[in-house]
Short mmCIF file of C-alpha atoms in Angstrom, two decimals:
data_model
loop_
_atom_site.label_atom_id
_atom_site.label_comp_id
_atom_site.label_asym_id
_atom_site.label_seq_id
_atom_site.Cartn_x
_atom_site.Cartn_y
_atom_site.Cartn_z
CA UNK O 211 40.76 -16.38 52.64
CA UNK O 212 39.13 -19.82 52.59
CA UNK O 213 39.11 -22.24 49.68
CA UNK O 214 35.52 -21.45 48.69
CA UNK O 215 36.27 -17.74 48.36
CA UNK O 216 39.39 -18.41 46.30
CA UNK O 217 37.45 -20.79 44.05
CA UNK O 218 34.69 -18.19 43.59
CA UNK O 219 37.21 -15.48 42.66
CA UNK O 220 38.94 -17.76 40.15
CA UNK O 221 35.68 -18.85 38.55
CA UNK O 222 34.40 -15.28 38.32
CA UNK O 223 37.67 -14.11 36.76
CA UNK O 224 37.64 -16.90 34.19
CA UNK O 225 34.00 -16.18 33.33
CA UNK O 226 34.63 -12.47 32.80
CA UNK O 227 37.73 -12.99 30.69
CA UNK O 228 36.09 -15.72 28.61
CA UNK O 229 32.73 -14.08 27.94
CA UNK O 230 33.61 -10.43 27.29
CA UNK O 231 36.12 -10.91 24.42
CA UNK O 232 33.97 -13.39 22.51
CA UNK O 233 30.64 -11.65 23.08
CA UNK O 234 31.96 -8.28 21.91
CA UNK O 235 33.88 -9.86 19.02
CA UNK O 236 30.89 -11.75 17.67
CA UNK O 237 28.57 -8.75 17.90
CA UNK O 238 31.10 -6.45 16.20
CA UNK O 239 31.95 -8.89 13.39
CA UNK O 240 28.26 -9.68 12.78
CA UNK O 241 27.55 -5.97 12.34
CA UNK O 242 25.28 -5.79 15.41
CA UNK O 243 27.43 -3.29 17.28
CA UNK O 244 29.08 -3.20 20.69
CA UNK O 245 25.87 -2.34 22.53
CA UNK O 246 24.33 -5.66 21.53
CA UNK O 247 27.62 -7.37 22.40
CA UNK O 248 27.66 -5.77 25.84
CA UNK O 249 24.09 -6.87 26.59
CA UNK O 250 24.76 -10.42 25.47
CA UNK O 251 28.02 -10.47 27.46
CA UNK O 252 26.05 -9.68 30.62
CA UNK O 253 23.57 -12.48 29.91
CA UNK O 254 26.33 -14.91 28.99
CA UNK O 255 28.29 -14.04 32.13
CA UNK O 256 25.26 -15.00 34.20
CA UNK O 257 24.89 -18.35 32.42
CA UNK O 258 28.52 -19.38 31.93
CA UNK O 259 29.52 -20.55 35.44
CA UNK O 260 26.27 -22.41 36.16
CA UNK O 261 26.58 -24.75 33.20
CA UNK O 262 28.82 -27.73 32.78
CA UNK O 263 31.51 -26.84 30.27
CA UNK O 264 31.23 -29.28 27.42
CA UNK O 265 31.20 -28.07 23.82
CA UNK O 266 31.91 -24.77 22.14
CA UNK O 267 31.48 -25.51 18.45
CA UNK O 268 27.64 -25.56 18.41
CA UNK O 269 27.84 -21.95 19.57
CA UNK O 270 29.87 -21.05 16.53
CA UNK O 271 27.46 -22.98 14.32
CA UNK O 272 24.43 -21.16 15.78
CA UNK O 273 26.25 -17.83 15.52
CA UNK O 274 26.99 -18.36 11.81
CA UNK O 275 23.38 -19.32 11.09
CA UNK O 276 22.04 -16.25 12.90
CA UNK O 277 24.69 -13.91 11.50
CA UNK O 278 23.99 -15.19 7.97
CA UNK O 279 20.24 -14.67 8.37
CA UNK O 280 20.76 -11.24 9.97
CA UNK O 281 23.00 -9.97 7.16
CA UNK O 282 21.11 -11.61 4.30
CA UNK O 283 17.44 -11.35 5.33
CA UNK O 284 17.17 -8.90 8.25
CA UNK O 285 16.49 -8.94 11.96
CA UNK O 286 12.84 -9.94 11.63
CA UNK O 287 13.73 -13.12 9.75
CA UNK O 288 16.24 -13.96 12.48
CA UNK O 289 13.56 -13.46 15.13
CA UNK O 290 11.17 -15.76 13.27
CA UNK O 291 13.91 -18.40 12.84
CA UNK O 292 14.54 -18.40 16.59
CA UNK O 293 10.79 -18.74 17.27
CA UNK O 294 10.55 -21.66 14.82
CA UNK O 295 13.49 -23.38 16.50
CA UNK O 296 11.87 -22.91 19.91
CA UNK O 297 8.55 -24.26 18.60
CA UNK O 298 10.22 -27.44 17.29
CA UNK O 299 12.01 -27.96 20.60
CA UNK O 300 8.74 -27.63 22.51
CA UNK O 301 7.01 -30.11 20.18
CA UNK O 302 9.81 -32.63 20.72
CA UNK O 303 9.40 -32.37 24.48
CA UNK O 304 5.67 -33.19 24.45
CA UNK O 305 6.41 -36.86 23.84
CA UNK O 306 7.32 -38.99 26.84
CA UNK O 307 10.27 -40.39 24.94
CA UNK O 308 11.72 -38.53 22.00
CA UNK O 309 14.23 -40.21 19.70
CA UNK O 310 16.62 -38.37 17.43
CA UNK O 311 18.85 -39.70 14.66
CA UNK O 312 22.42 -39.82 15.90
CA UNK O 313 24.73 -37.76 13.72
CA UNK O 314 27.20 -39.90 11.81
CA UNK O 315 30.66 -39.27 13.34
CA UNK O 316 32.24 -38.53 9.96
CA UNK O 317 29.57 -35.98 9.10
CA UNK O 318 29.64 -34.31 12.53
CA UNK O 319 33.44 -34.01 12.23
CA UNK O 320 33.02 -32.54 8.75
CA UNK O 321 30.54 -29.94 10.01
CA UNK O 322 32.91 -28.94 12.83
CA UNK O 323 35.74 -28.44 10.35
CA UNK O 324 33.44 -26.60 7.93
CA UNK O 325 32.39 -24.18 10.66
CA UNK O 326 36.05 -23.37 11.40
CA UNK O 327 36.78 -22.93 7.69
CA UNK O 328 33.72 -20.71 7.25
CA UNK O 329 34.62 -18.56 10.27
CA UNK O 330 38.14 -18.18 8.87
CA UNK O 331 37.01 -17.13 5.39
CA UNK O 332 34.26 -14.78 6.58
CA UNK O 333 36.39 -12.96 9.14
CA UNK O 334 39.68 -12.87 7.26
CA UNK O 335 38.36 -9.74 5.57
CA UNK O 336 38.18 -8.10 9.02
CA UNK O 337 41.58 -9.52 10.01
CA UNK O 338 43.36 -8.02 7.00
CA UNK O 339 41.04 -5.04 6.61
CA UNK O 340 40.38 -5.83 2.96
CA UNK O 341 36.76 -4.71 2.91
CA UNK O 342 35.40 -7.73 1.05
CA UNK O 343 31.69 -8.43 1.45
CA UNK O 344 29.40 -11.44 1.31
CA UNK O 345 27.50 -13.92 3.46
CA UNK O 346 28.92 -17.20 2.17
CA UNK O 347 32.38 -18.57 1.46
CA UNK O 348 31.82 -18.34 -2.29
CA UNK O 349 30.71 -14.70 -2.11
CA UNK O 350 33.64 -13.69 0.09
CA UNK O 351 36.23 -15.41 -2.12
CA UNK O 352 34.68 -13.81 -5.23
CA UNK O 353 34.86 -10.42 -3.49
CA UNK O 354 38.52 -11.04 -2.60
CA UNK O 355 39.31 -11.78 -6.24
CA UNK O 356 37.52 -8.67 -7.50
CA UNK O 357 39.01 -6.29 -4.92
CA UNK O 358 42.52 -7.69 -4.87
CA UNK O 359 44.63 -8.25 -1.78
CA UNK O 360 45.29 -4.84 -0.21
CA UNK O 361 45.61 -5.42 3.54
CA UNK O 362 45.74 -2.81 6.27
CA UNK O 363 49.14 -3.69 7.72
CA UNK O 364 48.58 -2.00 11.07
CA UNK O 365 45.43 -4.06 11.50
CA UNK O 366 47.32 -7.18 10.42
CA UNK O 367 49.83 -6.43 13.20
CA UNK O 368 47.06 -6.32 15.82
CA UNK O 369 45.50 -9.52 14.52
CA UNK O 370 48.80 -11.37 14.39
CA UNK O 371 49.59 -10.40 17.99
CA UNK O 372 46.22 -11.86 18.98
CA UNK O 373 46.98 -14.99 16.98
CA UNK O 374 50.31 -15.54 18.75
CA UNK O 375 48.92 -14.88 22.24
CA UNK O 376 45.90 -17.17 21.88
CA UNK O 377 48.02 -20.04 20.56
CA UNK O 378 51.08 -19.79 22.81
CA UNK O 379 49.68 -18.49 26.12
CA UNK O 380 47.62 -21.60 27.05
CA UNK O 381 50.65 -23.78 26.33
CA UNK O 382 53.22 -21.71 28.22
CA UNK O 383 51.02 -20.67 31.14
CA UNK O 384 48.57 -23.52 31.67
CA UNK O 385 47.65 -22.65 35.27
CA UNK O 386 47.19 -18.95 34.58
CA UNK O 387 45.08 -19.63 31.47
CA UNK O 388 42.58 -21.50 33.66
CA UNK O 389 41.97 -18.25 35.56
CA UNK O 390 42.42 -15.58 32.87
CA UNK O 391 41.42 -16.57 29.35
CA UNK O 392 44.06 -15.94 26.69
CA UNK O 393 41.49 -14.09 24.56
CA UNK O 394 41.25 -11.41 27.25
CA UNK O 395 45.01 -10.82 27.26
CA UNK O 396 44.96 -10.68 23.46
CA UNK O 397 42.13 -8.13 23.37
CA UNK O 398 43.68 -6.00 26.12
CA UNK O 399 47.20 -5.89 24.66
CA UNK O 400 46.10 -5.17 21.08
CA UNK O 401 43.71 -2.41 22.21
CA UNK O 402 46.35 -0.73 24.39
CA UNK O 403 48.75 -0.92 21.45
CA UNK O 404 46.11 0.71 19.25
CA UNK O 405 45.89 3.63 21.72
CA UNK O 406 49.60 4.32 21.23
CA UNK O 407 49.90 3.63 17.50
CA UNK O 408 46.60 5.23 16.56
CA UNK O 409 45.81 8.23 18.81
CA UNK O 410 42.30 9.73 18.49
CA UNK O 411 43.61 12.88 16.85
CA UNK O 412 45.18 10.86 14.03
CA UNK O 413 43.25 10.06 10.86
CA UNK O 414 43.52 6.30 10.42
CA UNK O 415 41.86 3.61 8.35
CA UNK O 416 41.83 1.20 11.28
CA UNK O 417 38.35 -0.23 11.85
CA UNK O 418 37.37 -0.02 15.50
CA UNK O 419 34.48 -1.44 17.55
CA UNK O 420 32.81 1.92 18.13
CA UNK O 421 30.92 3.52 21.00
CA UNK O 422 28.41 1.73 23.20
CA UNK O 423 25.10 3.54 22.88
CA UNK O 424 21.37 2.97 22.83
CA UNK O 425 21.23 4.77 19.49
CA UNK O 426 23.58 2.13 18.12
CA UNK O 427 21.14 -0.54 19.24
CA UNK O 428 18.25 1.31 17.62
CA UNK O 429 20.13 1.82 14.37
CA UNK O 430 21.56 -1.70 14.10
CA UNK O 431 18.88 -3.89 15.68
CA UNK O 432 15.59 -2.27 16.68
CA UNK O 433 14.76 -0.16 13.64
CA UNK O 434 15.87 -2.81 11.12
CA UNK O 435 13.79 -5.33 13.08
CA UNK O 436 10.66 -3.18 12.90
CA UNK O 437 11.17 -2.12 9.29
CA UNK O 438 11.88 -5.66 8.07
CA UNK O 439 8.69 -7.23 9.48
CA UNK O 440 6.95 -6.48 6.21
CA UNK O 441 9.75 -8.20 4.29
CA UNK O 442 10.19 -11.42 6.26
CA UNK O 443 11.63 -14.27 4.21
CA UNK O 444 9.45 -17.09 5.56
CA UNK O 445 11.20 -19.82 3.60
CA UNK O 446 14.66 -18.78 4.79
CA UNK O 447 13.39 -18.24 8.33
CA UNK O 448 12.10 -21.83 8.30
CA UNK O 449 15.37 -23.27 6.99
CA UNK O 450 17.44 -21.24 9.46
CA UNK O 451 15.12 -22.22 12.33
CA UNK O 452 15.43 -25.92 11.49
CA UNK O 453 19.22 -25.55 11.23
CA UNK O 454 19.27 -23.91 14.68
CA UNK O 455 17.23 -26.82 16.00
CA UNK O 456 19.71 -29.37 14.69
CA UNK O 457 22.63 -27.40 16.08
CA UNK O 458 20.91 -27.61 19.47
CA UNK O 459 21.03 -31.39 19.60
CA UNK O 460 24.38 -31.71 17.89
CA UNK O 461 26.18 -31.98 21.22
CA UNK O 462 23.46 -34.17 22.70
CA UNK O 463 23.96 -36.70 19.94
CA UNK O 464 27.29 -37.56 21.53
CA UNK O 465 25.83 -37.93 25.03
CA UNK O 466 23.77 -41.09 25.46
CA UNK O 467 22.25 -40.20 28.83
CA UNK O 468 20.69 -36.79 28.45
CA UNK O 469 17.23 -35.70 29.52
CA UNK O 470 14.67 -33.55 27.75
CA UNK O 471 15.50 -30.81 30.22
CA UNK O 472 19.09 -30.87 28.95
CA UNK O 473 17.77 -30.65 25.40
CA UNK O 474 15.66 -27.58 26.20
CA UNK O 475 18.66 -25.91 27.85
CA UNK O 476 20.82 -26.65 24.82
CA UNK O 477 18.21 -25.24 22.46
CA UNK O 478 17.65 -22.09 24.51
CA UNK O 479 21.39 -21.56 24.89
CA UNK O 480 21.99 -21.87 21.14
CA UNK O 481 19.09 -19.68 20.07
CA UNK O 482 19.44 -16.84 22.54
CA UNK O 483 23.18 -16.63 22.95
CA UNK O 484 24.58 -18.15 19.79
CA UNK O 485 24.87 -14.80 18.01
CA UNK O 486 26.82 -13.08 20.75
CA UNK O 487 28.80 -15.54 22.78
CA UNK O 488 30.67 -18.79 22.48
CA UNK O 489 29.85 -19.98 25.97
CA UNK O 490 29.41 -23.73 26.03
CA UNK O 491 26.20 -25.71 26.01
CA UNK O 492 24.65 -26.78 29.31
CA UNK O 493 24.04 -30.41 30.17
CA UNK O 494 22.68 -29.54 33.59
CA UNK O 495 22.45 -26.53 35.90
CA UNK O 496 24.96 -26.35 38.74
CA UNK O 497 23.02 -24.36 41.30
CA UNK O 498 25.93 -24.02 43.69
CA UNK O 499 27.66 -21.81 41.13
CA UNK O 500 24.79 -19.36 40.88
CA UNK O 501 26.67 -16.80 43.00
CA UNK O 502 29.58 -16.77 40.57
CA UNK O 503 27.15 -16.22 37.71
CA UNK O 504 25.48 -13.23 39.36
CA UNK O 505 28.83 -11.67 40.30
CA UNK O 506 30.12 -12.17 36.77
CA UNK O 507 27.06 -10.56 35.20
CA UNK O 508 27.18 -7.54 37.53
CA UNK O 509 30.92 -6.99 37.06
CA UNK O 510 30.57 -7.45 33.30
CA UNK O 511 27.84 -4.79 33.17
CA UNK O 512 29.97 -2.38 35.21
CA UNK O 513 33.05 -2.97 33.08
CA UNK O 514 31.52 -2.78 29.62
CA UNK O 515 29.38 0.27 30.33
CA UNK O 516 31.99 2.19 32.34
CA UNK O 517 34.88 1.60 29.92
CA UNK O 518 33.13 2.79 26.80
CA UNK O 519 36.06 4.87 25.56
CA UNK O 520 38.38 1.87 25.84
CA UNK O 521 35.95 -0.62 24.28
CA UNK O 522 35.24 1.73 21.38
CA UNK O 523 38.95 1.55 20.44
CA UNK O 524 39.07 -2.25 20.19
CA UNK O 525 40.34 -3.04 16.66
CA UNK O 526 37.93 -5.07 14.56
CA UNK O 527 41.02 -6.98 13.38
CA UNK O 528 41.44 -8.21 16.98
CA UNK O 529 37.81 -9.35 17.16
CA UNK O 530 38.12 -11.29 13.91
CA UNK O 531 41.19 -13.25 14.99
CA UNK O 532 39.70 -14.04 18.41
CA UNK O 533 36.80 -15.73 16.63
CA UNK O 534 38.99 -17.49 14.07
CA UNK O 535 41.42 -18.95 16.60
CA UNK O 536 38.60 -19.84 18.99
CA UNK O 537 36.86 -21.82 16.25
CA UNK O 538 39.98 -23.82 15.38
CA UNK O 539 40.78 -24.46 19.03
CA UNK O 540 37.32 -25.99 19.49
CA UNK O 541 38.01 -28.76 16.98
CA UNK O 542 38.67 -32.25 18.28
CA UNK O 543 41.35 -33.44 15.90
CA UNK O 544 41.22 -36.99 17.25
CA UNK O 545 37.61 -37.27 16.03
CA UNK O 546 38.55 -35.97 12.59
CA UNK O 547 41.42 -38.46 12.50
CA UNK O 548 38.98 -41.31 13.19
CA UNK O 549 37.00 -40.42 10.06
CA UNK O 550 39.87 -41.80 7.96
CA UNK O 551 39.29 -45.32 9.28
CA UNK O 552 37.37 -46.46 6.19
CA UNK O 553 36.58 -45.43 2.63
CA UNK O 554 32.92 -44.85 3.53
CA UNK O 555 33.80 -42.48 6.37
CA UNK O 556 36.29 -40.58 4.20
CA UNK O 557 33.67 -40.18 1.46
CA UNK O 558 30.99 -38.93 3.87
CA UNK O 559 33.46 -36.54 5.46
CA UNK O 560 34.63 -35.11 2.12
CA UNK O 561 31.10 -34.81 0.70
CA UNK O 562 29.84 -33.01 3.82
CA UNK O 563 32.72 -30.51 3.79
CA UNK O 564 32.20 -29.77 0.09
CA UNK O 565 28.45 -29.32 0.58
CA UNK O 566 28.93 -26.94 3.51
CA UNK O 567 31.46 -24.90 1.57
CA UNK O 568 29.37 -24.80 -1.63
CA UNK O 569 25.87 -24.23 -0.23
CA UNK O 570 26.86 -22.24 2.86
CA UNK O 571 26.93 -23.44 6.45
CA UNK O 572 23.16 -23.17 7.00
CA UNK O 573 21.92 -25.17 4.02
CA UNK O 574 25.05 -27.32 3.95
CA UNK O 575 24.44 -28.35 7.54
CA UNK O 576 20.82 -29.33 6.80
CA UNK O 577 21.92 -31.46 3.82
CA UNK O 578 24.64 -33.03 6.00
CA UNK O 579 22.07 -33.94 8.66
CA UNK O 580 19.93 -35.57 5.95
CA UNK O 581 22.93 -37.60 4.80
CA UNK O 582 23.60 -38.59 8.40
CA UNK O 583 20.04 -39.89 8.81
CA UNK O 584 20.41 -41.96 5.62
CA UNK O 585 23.77 -43.52 6.48
CA UNK O 586 23.29 -44.28 10.17
CA UNK O 587 20.58 -46.17 12.04
CA UNK O 588 21.69 -45.18 15.54
CA UNK O 589 19.34 -43.07 17.61
CA UNK O 590 19.51 -41.30 20.92
CA UNK O 591 16.50 -41.34 23.20
CA UNK O 592 15.79 -38.55 25.68
CA UNK O 593 14.64 -39.59 29.13
CA UNK O 594 11.63 -38.26 30.99
CA UNK O 595 11.99 -35.31 33.32
#
């Protein structure tokens, strides 16, 4: 077997094991169901190997914005928010040279940390199986306090196993983790364990992913989308759309030499895949990897739709911890450390974190961007095509 074939196999394996766990986990935890997760996994598998792997956190940011809008305002509002984001991106690309305010490093670091904190708070209820509800950190914490801490210990076991695997595996098996993502091992092991500890004939309180079905899609996405068109929250759709737009150029603000084409790719990637996958943003298409993308998408489709019985038994606790650990692993601690270089940076960092926690990640992020524009004069300029 030649080097090209080996490289293709490795890249395809890494794509499959990176995309499937996160796509399914995000769809399940957002309440969209495994069918939506499976569809997005197929799309993400096609895109993943043909993009340059740069940043993951904007995916989490876009996912939280879309998940918040989906749960709070309905599918139609989410659709309008995505359209608004796309419209703004198109408008920006009409100009020959488009300049954007560069995010202040202290504020961008604060937003990254706030996203990880928000992911942790929102999905801890799924990790421990507490059953708390809410769309913001404040609402979830208030629900915790009212319900009390009554965890599902079997679910906690699954989640803790995932936690240990995702933290230790990349450190102990560095070479292997570049071929098979640790999240895949974590999902596989915890699900197999659930088969033994929680047989189908047993009555258990363990929350599981559920069956893949078109009816699930209709019940969770299509029908709510149609029925909520008459109740679109235009104001919230606008705010969420603008927040999605800013999350699209978040990564670009750290890259001085990007083109408008890169910006469009970032925006499309965030809007269309942010709710179901944490694949990284593209800075440029790598056409030579197209074969790996097609193979990954085909294999993903075969796996997720042929292993329905297995996927339906994935513990929701596992999905929650995959997202939590993935968010924290995406943080660049060196950048956060640099924010403590001056009193001004510390103040901006602290204020941004507090705002994001108090107002929620969507509105907190918009306020943080406004602060960034006020306290920095640096701009990035996109080049012509």
